Amino acid sequence: MTAPAARPVPRTDADPAWLPPEAFRALGSRRVLVCGTGDLTDTVHGEVDAACAEFGGTAVRAAVADHRPYDRPYDLVLRLDGTADGTAGGAEHRADDEAFTLVRERGRTTVSGAGGRGLLHGLFHVVRLGEAAFGADRPPVTHRPALATRMLNHWDNVAVHPVMGQVERGYAGGSLFWRDGRARGDLDRVRAYGRLLAACGINAVCVNNVNVHTTEAHLLTDRIGEVAALADALRPYGIRAHLSVTFAAPLVLGGLGTADPLDASVRAWWAAATARVYAAIPDFGGYVVKADSEGQPGPFAYGRSHADGANLLADALAPHGGTVYWRAFVYNHRQDWRDRTTDRARAAYDHFVPLDGAFRDNAVLQVKHGPVDFQPREPVSPVIGALPRTRIAVEVQATQEYTGQQRHVCALAPMWSEVLGFRPGAGASPTVGELARGGLVAVSNAGDDPYWTGHPLAQANLYAAGRLGARPGADPHAVLDEWIELTFTPDTCPDPERLRAGLRAVLRGSWRTYEKYTAPLGVGFMVQPGHHYGPSADGYEYSPWGTYHFADRDGVGVDRSRATGTGYAGQYAEPWATLYESPATCPDELLLFFHHVPYGHVLHSGTTVVQHIYDTHFEGVAEAAAARDIWTSLAGLMDGARHARVAERYEEQLRGAREWRDHINSYFFRKSGVPDARGRPIH
Amino acid sequence: MTAPAARPVPRTDADPAWLPPEAFRALGSRRVLVCGTGDLTDTVHGEVDAACAEFGGTAVRAAVADHRPYDRPYDLVLRLDGTADGTAGGAEHRADDEAFTLVRERGRTTVSGAGGRGLLHGLFHVVRLGEAAFGADRPPVTHRPALATRMLNHWDNVAVHPVMGQVERGYAGGSLFWRDGRARGDLDRVRAYGRLLAACGINAVCVNNVNVHTTEAHLLTDRIGEVAALADALRPYGIRAHLSVTFAAPLVLGGLGTADPLDASVRAWWAAATARVYAAIPDFGGYVVKADSEGQPGPFAYGRSHADGANLLADALAPHGGTVYWRAFVYNHRQDWRDRTTDRARAAYDHFVPLDGAFRDNAVLQVKHGPVDFQPREPVSPVIGALPRTRIAVEVQATQEYTGQQRHVCALAPMWSEVLGFRPGAGASPTVGELARGGLVAVSNAGDDPYWTGHPLAQANLYAAGRLGARPGADPHAVLDEWIELTFTPDTCPDPERLRAGLRAVLRGSWRTYEKYTAPLGVGFMVQPGHHYGPSADGYEYSPWGTYHFADRDGVGVDRSRATGTGYAGQYAEPWATLYESPATCPDELLLFFHHVPYGHVLHSGTTVVQHIYDTHFEGVAEAAAARDIWTSLAGLMDGARHARVAERYEEQLRGAREWRDHINSYFFRKSGVPDARGRPIH
């Protein structure tokens, strides 16, 4: 038996993000024993080796657990307890494999992983703790991700789409995986990406856009080898590959005359195609499907339900332990704006709640966190909590399509945390985080940009997506603090507390600031059509997209009450249905999402709707300017290039915030005729 | 001496447009003598040969004019009187070369051309007359194009532009000249195009987009051969090629460090480059230049005036008889919408009027007919008439960027005719058509579509551009009638009068109909940003493009008066300055272009502004529906494929007209709160 080998840490020229060498100082300056065999243990061994080489510690590897630990001079033992390393065998995620226990006693810290993934998580937990991992004794605590799946959906196209480009809604350069129709082949960068993801808790990646165009369809069949190469690159850090597929695959790839989910030849085609996928990728995670949505094909064409559609793929995946993630984003995107009875917000509930109980166990219904489309403020989707017999995954958008497109700072952890902590039922009923048995899915904001995310501070959103998936109840500010500590290692700079305070100041409130200077009071979608950057109050008002605000000279907002509106409020369980039903009880921040009110309507805050619009828009710009000034003051406390990149983006954010302020304020002033009570300039 | 040869008529599979075989019946069934030598006489000979072959006439060619005509049995003599055929030698257009005299006496019609072009025009005049050319005696009448230059500007890109495509603002398929970075090489189609243009009076074509991108810049130098091939194909029908060039050519092509028009090396570079152009194309017409406009480079970068810029190129062209067409479309396209003192409409006048007298004789200032950008209704540009010592060309837009994009019927001859008949000065001062000493330029609406123009009825705009250039004072309805007779040859159908009446009904009022259902009362630009198709009332309201309407809850329109507005009205001479200055005298159709008025303002028509908006929008849709019905009734009276193509487009027009109606009406209802006096549905 040969001694187990350390796997080299992947190298890249890109920004180290939250894994700079300095983050490994505490661990790397210790005497560390790594025990166990298997791929992921080799990875842990490689991490420890690299850290010790950097900071003077020593790394020892043993194939089996050392049962006489206290006889040996180790400060840290990383020990695989389980028999399986976790990368071979069945594909289904098992949270147990991902658990680890940490204890510190008699001067030694011991991390025991239930499986290889658990050991890896334990390693990164020690990294996060830093010196604190080697201080006072710690009683044994077992850590286990709350959600078994923490997935990134990459809206990456293989071929450059004529409108959407290489990455749909991508604001971080090109794709990490694809370029101009081909696999990029830069697998070192992919490995480094997998490492970053593992360190924040992501364990699944879907490698192509949910809008599956012609070229991309072939990834399922003749181009599966390219997916397998990505899966191979991601596997050493415990990340499983998933694939977006087109529901029309039997037609466009299989040459069949139908894609009817109840047709035997279709079922046989999917079974055979899926078997070939598993032959190439034994731990393949499964399929992600956008069907009957914004032009994508689906079961409706055959008069079948979405349960029929999802189960078709679930049955094909089941023998191999795979899962289908079936998106609930189904609505009429050819709506007539004149028709006020149709309400896009209702659509997912109306389509899917009747299907509760009809989905296979390995079918997950992937639901956007809000009922419309990743606006800066939406209520939590009433679908979550309304299908008790269906596994639900909650989808959030790390890529900042509607939240500043990585030109504005908008740390989303506080928003996601609100969603995950929401209780769709009464009293102490489960939170969204507890109901998301199918996992947390984030649309990735990463690309081939040197900083991974275009805006260096947008890394915090990628980081938070993983961490909140593992611990939905975590304090979002604590998650941001973790990211700050790892990424900026403040203790290495001349003024650690000023750097910490500055970073917290520009991140923590950034979502609220963005909300203030954009569409007001939950009304949403006042963005420029197409690219969705910058304001256009009426941009979607007379469109077929179902995203209206109905502003007129008297008032604004969408009546979604049961009594007089679209009835959407009635899709909620109590107490929410009643709370949202009336403007008197509806929270201010969602007022215009649920109600059409006069401009003079007085909010709970005591100001009128129109004055609130003016006030928040002036405040939002002032806050953005203050954040920019704080950022300026942090020069010298961090890497100069990173500081400069952010500084440059702050200028654009401030320009954009002013544009939003003046556009929205002028729009409502021209509509309402109400002057600003404080006499500030409105055009 | 060999006998002169007939030039074969170019063949194409495309629609014959206004030159179907049937249009040649009268001429082709006669005994015809063609006298003269030279390229264009060969062309005339070929036309006569083909017509006679089709309809049983006889064609005879003689090298010199027959001085004993009455001894011979000819019904028609087409005779070159001038010594020059007109395709060799100097490049400058000479209207005299284009004159012809037609007389009919003693049973014979004689057309004598002063030059080859004149003879060609005379031929097509006989075609237009049809049987009437061979009826009663006609005293001698000399016809001469009123404007020496009737040019088409093709906004065709050589390489497909990522946003604008192969043809910028093209609605007729691809380019006739270019495809995917290369010359198409389908010169038969180009020859057929030249033939159509000659038959309507066009004598100049600029073969590439005024926005000169990287690839296109090289047409001036290393790719001049491709332009020469087009020039060769167009020359037999008397069309001269022109080229759009970038002002930065000395930098991007010549490797110089500057493009300063006063720099000696720059002047030498242009002189040499232009000499090489003429070596390749001896009758090259000249350059078209968009400088310091929407991002194109220009003399401002060097602190030089546009006269300096234009004269630089004029001097390079002068030794060869060429002309520079310098566009006056210069304005700030990065305007701050908050700034109401800047007025894009003023820009061309402000920039160019101070330069009057500074331009070379062979520099033409090419001015859009209105002050903004080809809206369905604009006042006539005050630049025309304000530079008495400058040659002005008037630019119109045959391609229907803002007038329905060749999906809607919008016959533009009546609009152009209004412009050309406008008298910028008082009393019997010259008309625009008389002032346009530099010619009439139309942005082409033709492409590689089988019907040339996408919408078959849009052919009428291409036709009218030529005919109104030759005769600016012509009755536009008569021009449309000509087009109808030639194109549909009604006498060959079962019910000629019903076909004529139907075609007149759908064409003559189509511009007014389009105006009714789109932006009201001259306010313009309520189009969707970017592609400019379909309504978006606020689409450009908060943009940098200088195209605003300032609608609020009380009123709408732009105050361009001298007294209280931008002062634009004061750019006009009297009586217009005074007339436009006051809402009391401003014509209704331009009211919102010149004034911001309350919705309750009563028009000269007796209705309020807002009720006028409602009324015209309902009327416009009703008129479009009526036109569609008339069109339906014409089935069986024409080629079925052509009827079907138009019928299909009418459905889109009607859908689009309804969208415009409902969007605009709802927008103003929501702003004004004023209900429709007739209670029709507004959303």
Short mmCIF file of C-alpha atoms in Angstrom, two decimals, chain B residues 322-653:
data_model
loop_
_atom_site.label_atom_id
_atom_site.label_comp_id
_atom_site.label_asym_id
_atom_site.label_seq_id
_atom_site.Cartn_x
_atom_site.Cartn_y
_atom_site.Cartn_z
CA GLY B 322 -15.87 65.45 -56.84
CA THR B 323 -18.09 66.78 -54.11
CA VAL B 324 -18.14 66.35 -50.35
CA TYR B 325 -21.54 65.94 -48.70
CA TRP B 326 -21.05 67.13 -45.13
CA ARG B 327 -23.87 66.24 -42.81
CA ALA B 328 -25.25 68.98 -40.57
CA PHE B 329 -26.50 66.38 -38.06
CA VAL B 330 -24.29 67.64 -35.25
CA TYR B 331 -25.67 67.82 -31.73
CA ASN B 332 -24.88 66.82 -28.17
CA HIS B 333 -26.07 63.24 -27.80
CA ARG B 334 -24.86 63.13 -24.21
CA GLN B 335 -27.25 65.79 -23.04
CA ASP B 336 -28.45 65.98 -19.45
CA TRP B 337 -32.23 65.62 -19.56
CA ARG B 338 -32.46 67.80 -16.47
CA ASP B 339 -31.07 70.73 -18.43
CA ARG B 340 -33.98 72.38 -20.22
CA THR B 341 -31.89 75.15 -21.73
CA THR B 342 -30.13 72.86 -24.19
CA ASP B 343 -32.27 72.17 -27.26
CA ARG B 344 -31.16 69.57 -29.77
CA ALA B 345 -33.44 71.17 -32.37
CA ARG B 346 -31.28 74.30 -32.27
CA ALA B 347 -27.99 72.51 -32.79
CA ALA B 348 -27.56 72.36 -36.58
CA TYR B 349 -28.44 76.03 -36.99
CA ASP B 350 -26.21 77.10 -34.12
CA HIS B 351 -23.30 75.12 -35.50
CA PHE B 352 -23.56 75.89 -39.19
CA VAL B 353 -25.16 79.25 -39.81
CA PRO B 354 -22.05 81.11 -38.60
CA LEU B 355 -20.08 79.21 -41.23
CA ASP B 356 -22.13 80.42 -44.19
CA GLY B 357 -19.77 81.49 -46.96
CA ALA B 358 -16.86 79.54 -45.56
CA PHE B 359 -17.51 76.35 -47.52
CA ARG B 360 -15.91 75.51 -50.85
CA ASP B 361 -18.08 75.37 -53.94
CA ASN B 362 -17.77 71.61 -54.07
CA ALA B 363 -18.80 71.20 -50.44
CA VAL B 364 -22.47 70.52 -49.87
CA LEU B 365 -24.07 70.81 -46.45
CA GLN B 366 -26.44 67.86 -46.13
CA VAL B 367 -29.31 68.86 -43.83
CA LYS B 368 -32.05 66.58 -42.47
CA HIS B 369 -35.41 67.96 -43.47
CA GLY B 370 -36.43 68.51 -39.88
CA PRO B 371 -34.40 69.77 -36.94
CA VAL B 372 -34.43 66.53 -34.97
CA ASP B 373 -34.46 63.16 -36.66
CA PHE B 374 -36.96 62.05 -39.30
CA GLN B 375 -40.00 62.05 -37.05
CA PRO B 376 -43.40 61.62 -38.72
CA ARG B 377 -43.97 65.32 -38.15
CA GLU B 378 -41.36 68.00 -37.72
CA PRO B 379 -41.14 71.59 -38.84
CA VAL B 380 -38.79 72.19 -41.75
CA SER B 381 -35.24 72.70 -40.55
CA PRO B 382 -34.43 76.40 -40.13
CA VAL B 383 -30.98 75.66 -41.52
CA ILE B 384 -32.48 75.41 -44.99
CA GLY B 385 -32.69 78.96 -46.18
CA ALA B 386 -30.37 80.34 -43.53
CA LEU B 387 -27.10 79.78 -45.42
CA PRO B 388 -27.57 81.60 -48.74
CA ARG B 389 -23.90 81.25 -49.66
CA THR B 390 -23.75 77.52 -48.99
CA ARG B 391 -24.94 74.67 -51.18
CA ILE B 392 -27.56 72.77 -49.22
CA ALA B 393 -28.73 69.22 -49.82
CA VAL B 394 -31.93 68.15 -48.12
CA GLU B 395 -31.88 64.70 -46.54
CA VAL B 396 -35.03 62.62 -46.19
CA GLN B 397 -35.38 59.10 -44.87
CA ALA B 398 -36.91 56.57 -47.22
CA THR B 399 -36.11 53.80 -44.79
CA GLN B 400 -38.99 54.01 -42.36
CA GLU B 401 -37.07 54.15 -39.09
CA TYR B 402 -39.70 56.27 -37.37
CA THR B 403 -42.58 55.69 -39.75
CA GLY B 404 -43.42 52.04 -39.28
CA GLN B 405 -40.23 50.27 -40.34
CA GLN B 406 -41.74 48.87 -43.50
CA ARG B 407 -44.22 46.89 -41.48
CA HIS B 408 -46.68 49.78 -41.63
CA VAL B 409 -47.77 51.46 -44.83
CA CYS B 410 -46.54 55.02 -44.78
CA ALA B 411 -46.20 56.63 -48.19
CA LEU B 412 -43.86 59.52 -47.57
CA ALA B 413 -44.22 61.46 -50.84
CA PRO B 414 -46.88 63.77 -49.36
CA MET B 415 -44.64 64.57 -46.39
CA TRP B 416 -41.58 65.19 -48.52
CA SER B 417 -43.65 67.26 -50.85
CA GLU B 418 -44.77 69.47 -47.98
CA VAL B 419 -41.14 69.96 -47.02
CA LEU B 420 -39.98 70.68 -50.56
CA GLY B 421 -42.79 73.15 -51.09
CA PHE B 422 -42.15 75.03 -47.85
CA ARG B 423 -40.91 78.58 -48.30
CA PRO B 424 -38.48 79.46 -45.49
CA GLY B 425 -38.77 83.15 -46.35
CA ALA B 426 -41.67 85.47 -46.81
CA GLY B 427 -44.12 85.71 -49.69
CA ALA B 428 -42.95 84.23 -52.94
CA SER B 429 -39.44 83.47 -51.67
CA PRO B 430 -37.86 80.24 -52.86
CA THR B 431 -39.13 76.87 -51.77
CA VAL B 432 -36.99 74.28 -50.07
CA GLY B 433 -36.93 72.42 -53.35
CA GLU B 434 -35.48 75.50 -54.98
CA LEU B 435 -33.03 76.12 -52.19
CA ALA B 436 -31.68 72.60 -52.25
CA ARG B 437 -28.93 73.42 -54.73
CA GLY B 438 -26.88 70.53 -53.37
CA GLY B 439 -29.58 68.03 -54.18
CA LEU B 440 -32.01 65.69 -52.49
CA VAL B 441 -30.59 62.83 -50.50
CA ALA B 442 -32.71 59.92 -49.30
CA VAL B 443 -31.61 57.27 -46.86
CA SER B 444 -32.30 54.13 -48.83
CA ASN B 445 -34.97 51.65 -47.81
CA ALA B 446 -33.76 48.92 -50.16
CA GLY B 447 -32.12 45.63 -49.32
CA ASP B 448 -31.82 42.10 -50.57
CA ASP B 449 -35.47 41.36 -49.84
CA PRO B 450 -37.26 39.91 -52.90
CA TYR B 451 -39.47 43.00 -52.97
CA TRP B 452 -36.43 45.26 -52.48
CA THR B 453 -38.05 47.12 -49.60
CA GLY B 454 -39.58 44.40 -47.39
CA HIS B 455 -43.04 45.86 -47.61
CA PRO B 456 -43.98 45.93 -51.30
CA LEU B 457 -45.80 49.23 -50.85
CA ALA B 458 -42.60 50.78 -49.45
CA GLN B 459 -41.25 50.67 -52.99
CA ALA B 460 -43.34 53.78 -53.50
CA ASN B 461 -41.03 55.67 -51.15
CA LEU B 462 -37.92 54.70 -53.05
CA TYR B 463 -39.63 55.68 -56.27
CA ALA B 464 -40.82 59.01 -54.89
CA ALA B 465 -37.37 59.91 -53.59
CA GLY B 466 -36.07 59.92 -57.13
CA ARG B 467 -39.05 61.56 -58.73
CA LEU B 468 -39.32 64.36 -56.19
CA GLY B 469 -35.61 64.98 -56.49
CA ALA B 470 -36.06 65.50 -60.21
CA ARG B 471 -39.26 67.50 -59.77
CA PRO B 472 -39.60 68.82 -56.20
CA GLY B 473 -42.77 70.65 -57.13
CA ALA B 474 -44.54 67.57 -58.43
CA ASP B 475 -47.92 66.63 -57.02
CA PRO B 476 -47.10 63.78 -54.64
CA HIS B 477 -50.34 62.01 -55.44
CA ALA B 478 -49.42 62.13 -59.11
CA VAL B 479 -46.06 60.56 -58.23
CA LEU B 480 -47.84 57.79 -56.34
CA ASP B 481 -50.17 57.34 -59.31
CA GLU B 482 -47.18 56.95 -61.60
CA TRP B 483 -45.78 54.31 -59.32
CA ILE B 484 -49.14 52.54 -59.23
CA GLU B 485 -49.47 52.52 -63.00
CA LEU B 486 -45.97 51.24 -63.61
CA THR B 487 -45.89 48.70 -60.80
CA PHE B 488 -49.40 47.27 -60.94
CA THR B 489 -50.19 47.98 -64.63
CA PRO B 490 -53.88 48.14 -63.64
CA ASP B 491 -55.09 47.93 -67.21
CA THR B 492 -54.02 44.31 -67.30
CA CYS B 493 -56.26 43.33 -64.40
CA PRO B 494 -59.98 42.53 -64.44
CA ASP B 495 -61.01 45.77 -62.76
CA PRO B 496 -58.51 48.56 -63.41
CA GLU B 497 -60.46 51.37 -61.79
CA ARG B 498 -61.14 49.44 -58.61
CA LEU B 499 -57.46 48.55 -58.32
CA ARG B 500 -56.39 52.14 -58.93
CA ALA B 501 -58.88 53.48 -56.44
CA GLY B 502 -57.91 50.90 -53.85
CA LEU B 503 -54.21 51.55 -54.17
CA ARG B 504 -54.72 55.28 -53.99
CA ALA B 505 -56.88 54.86 -50.93
CA VAL B 506 -54.32 52.85 -49.01
CA LEU B 507 -51.35 55.01 -50.02
CA ARG B 508 -52.36 58.65 -50.19
CA GLY B 509 -53.47 59.12 -46.63
CA SER B 510 -51.18 56.57 -45.05
CA TRP B 511 -48.71 59.08 -43.61
CA ARG B 512 -51.50 61.06 -41.94
CA THR B 513 -52.93 57.83 -40.60
CA TYR B 514 -49.56 56.86 -39.17
CA GLU B 515 -49.17 60.30 -37.65
CA LYS B 516 -52.59 59.99 -36.02
CA TYR B 517 -51.89 56.82 -34.10
CA THR B 518 -48.35 57.69 -33.00
CA ALA B 519 -46.85 60.62 -31.05
CA PRO B 520 -49.30 63.53 -31.13
CA LEU B 521 -49.09 67.08 -32.42
CA GLY B 522 -45.46 67.06 -33.48
CA VAL B 523 -44.08 66.09 -30.08
CA GLY B 524 -42.26 63.12 -31.58
CA PHE B 525 -39.96 60.42 -30.27
CA MET B 526 -42.37 58.40 -28.17
CA VAL B 527 -40.76 55.25 -29.54
CA GLN B 528 -39.13 52.30 -27.89
CA PRO B 529 -35.47 53.07 -27.28
CA GLY B 530 -32.86 51.46 -29.46
CA HIS B 531 -34.89 49.87 -32.22
CA HIS B 532 -37.49 52.66 -32.46
CA TYR B 533 -40.40 50.37 -33.30
CA GLY B 534 -43.58 50.62 -31.31
CA PRO B 535 -44.62 53.08 -28.62
CA SER B 536 -42.87 54.09 -25.44
CA ALA B 537 -44.16 57.46 -24.34
CA ASP B 538 -41.37 57.98 -21.83
CA GLY B 539 -38.84 55.89 -23.70
CA TYR B 540 -36.56 58.85 -24.41
CA GLU B 541 -37.84 61.20 -21.73
CA TYR B 542 -35.03 60.71 -19.23
CA SER B 543 -32.35 59.88 -21.77
CA PRO B 544 -29.26 61.75 -22.98
CA TRP B 545 -30.61 62.06 -26.54
CA GLY B 546 -32.24 65.45 -26.33
CA THR B 547 -35.69 64.20 -27.33
CA TYR B 548 -38.14 65.15 -24.63
CA HIS B 549 -41.83 66.01 -24.31
CA PHE B 550 -41.98 67.10 -20.64
CA ALA B 551 -45.46 65.70 -20.10
CA ASP B 552 -46.73 66.13 -16.57
CA ARG B 553 -50.17 66.02 -14.97
CA ASP B 554 -51.00 69.46 -16.33
CA GLY B 555 -49.69 69.55 -19.85
CA VAL B 556 -47.22 68.47 -22.47
CA GLY B 557 -44.85 69.82 -25.07
CA VAL B 558 -41.57 71.67 -25.47
CA ASP B 559 -41.45 75.41 -25.10
CA ARG B 560 -39.22 76.46 -27.97
CA SER B 561 -40.45 80.06 -28.09
CA ARG B 562 -38.09 82.98 -27.88
CA ALA B 563 -40.07 84.59 -25.09
CA THR B 564 -40.08 81.78 -22.56
CA GLY B 565 -38.46 78.77 -24.14
CA THR B 566 -35.29 77.61 -25.84
CA GLY B 567 -35.50 80.29 -28.53
CA TYR B 568 -35.57 77.78 -31.34
CA ALA B 569 -38.59 79.51 -32.95
CA GLY B 570 -36.35 82.52 -33.43
CA GLN B 571 -34.10 80.59 -35.79
CA TYR B 572 -36.77 80.97 -38.47
CA ALA B 573 -37.12 83.91 -40.77
CA GLU B 574 -40.39 85.76 -40.83
CA PRO B 575 -43.23 85.04 -41.08
CA TRP B 576 -42.40 81.70 -39.46
CA ALA B 577 -40.61 83.02 -36.39
CA THR B 578 -43.69 84.96 -35.36
CA LEU B 579 -46.09 82.26 -36.43
CA TYR B 580 -44.35 79.55 -34.45
CA GLU B 581 -43.72 81.82 -31.46
CA SER B 582 -47.28 81.76 -30.17
CA PRO B 583 -49.60 78.83 -29.49
CA ALA B 584 -52.32 81.02 -30.91
CA THR B 585 -50.77 80.98 -34.39
CA CYS B 586 -48.66 77.82 -34.37
CA PRO B 587 -50.17 75.17 -36.62
CA ASP B 588 -51.93 72.46 -34.66
CA GLU B 589 -49.79 69.67 -36.06
CA LEU B 590 -46.66 71.30 -34.65
CA LEU B 591 -48.09 72.71 -31.45
CA LEU B 592 -46.29 70.41 -29.03
CA PHE B 593 -43.04 70.76 -30.91
CA PHE B 594 -43.08 74.48 -30.19
CA HIS B 595 -45.08 74.86 -27.01
CA HIS B 596 -45.82 73.31 -23.67
CA VAL B 597 -49.58 73.66 -23.23
CA PRO B 598 -52.20 72.45 -20.78
CA TYR B 599 -54.22 69.41 -21.74
CA GLY B 600 -57.26 71.65 -21.91
CA HIS B 601 -55.70 73.98 -24.49
CA VAL B 602 -58.12 74.37 -27.38
CA LEU B 603 -56.68 73.72 -30.83
CA HIS B 604 -57.61 75.59 -33.96
CA SER B 605 -59.63 72.53 -34.75
CA GLY B 606 -61.83 73.35 -31.75
CA THR B 607 -60.97 70.34 -29.62
CA THR B 608 -58.73 70.23 -26.58
CA VAL B 609 -55.24 68.79 -26.80
CA VAL B 610 -56.08 65.72 -24.77
CA GLN B 611 -59.34 65.07 -26.61
CA HIS B 612 -57.44 65.50 -29.88
CA ILE B 613 -55.00 62.85 -28.72
CA TYR B 614 -57.81 60.43 -27.96
CA ASP B 615 -59.71 61.23 -31.16
CA THR B 616 -56.77 60.93 -33.51
CA HIS B 617 -55.63 57.70 -31.96
CA PHE B 618 -59.01 56.08 -32.34
CA GLU B 619 -59.25 57.47 -35.87
CA GLY B 620 -55.80 56.28 -36.80
CA VAL B 621 -56.58 52.71 -35.86
CA ALA B 622 -59.92 52.89 -37.67
CA GLU B 623 -58.17 54.19 -40.77
CA ALA B 624 -55.55 51.44 -40.60
CA ALA B 625 -58.30 48.86 -40.28
CA ALA B 626 -60.13 50.38 -43.23
CA ALA B 627 -56.97 50.28 -45.31
CA ARG B 628 -56.45 46.66 -44.37
CA ASP B 629 -60.00 45.90 -45.51
CA ILE B 630 -59.50 47.70 -48.78
CA TRP B 631 -56.35 45.74 -49.34
CA THR B 632 -58.18 42.49 -48.66
CA SER B 633 -60.71 43.46 -51.31
CA LEU B 634 -57.97 43.83 -53.92
CA ALA B 635 -57.10 40.14 -53.92
CA GLY B 636 -57.35 38.80 -57.44
CA LEU B 637 -56.41 42.11 -59.02
CA MET B 638 -52.66 41.56 -58.70
CA ASP B 639 -49.97 39.01 -58.24
CA GLY B 640 -51.02 36.73 -55.41
CA ALA B 641 -47.68 36.61 -53.63
CA ARG B 642 -47.42 40.37 -53.50
CA HIS B 643 -50.96 40.67 -52.23
CA ALA B 644 -50.26 38.10 -49.54
CA ARG B 645 -47.08 39.80 -48.38
CA VAL B 646 -48.86 43.11 -47.93
CA ALA B 647 -51.87 41.44 -46.31
CA GLU B 648 -49.59 39.83 -43.74
CA ARG B 649 -47.94 43.17 -42.96
CA TYR B 650 -51.30 44.84 -42.55
CA GLU B 651 -52.08 42.48 -39.69
CA GLU B 652 -48.91 43.61 -37.94
CA GLN B 653 -49.69 47.23 -38.75
#
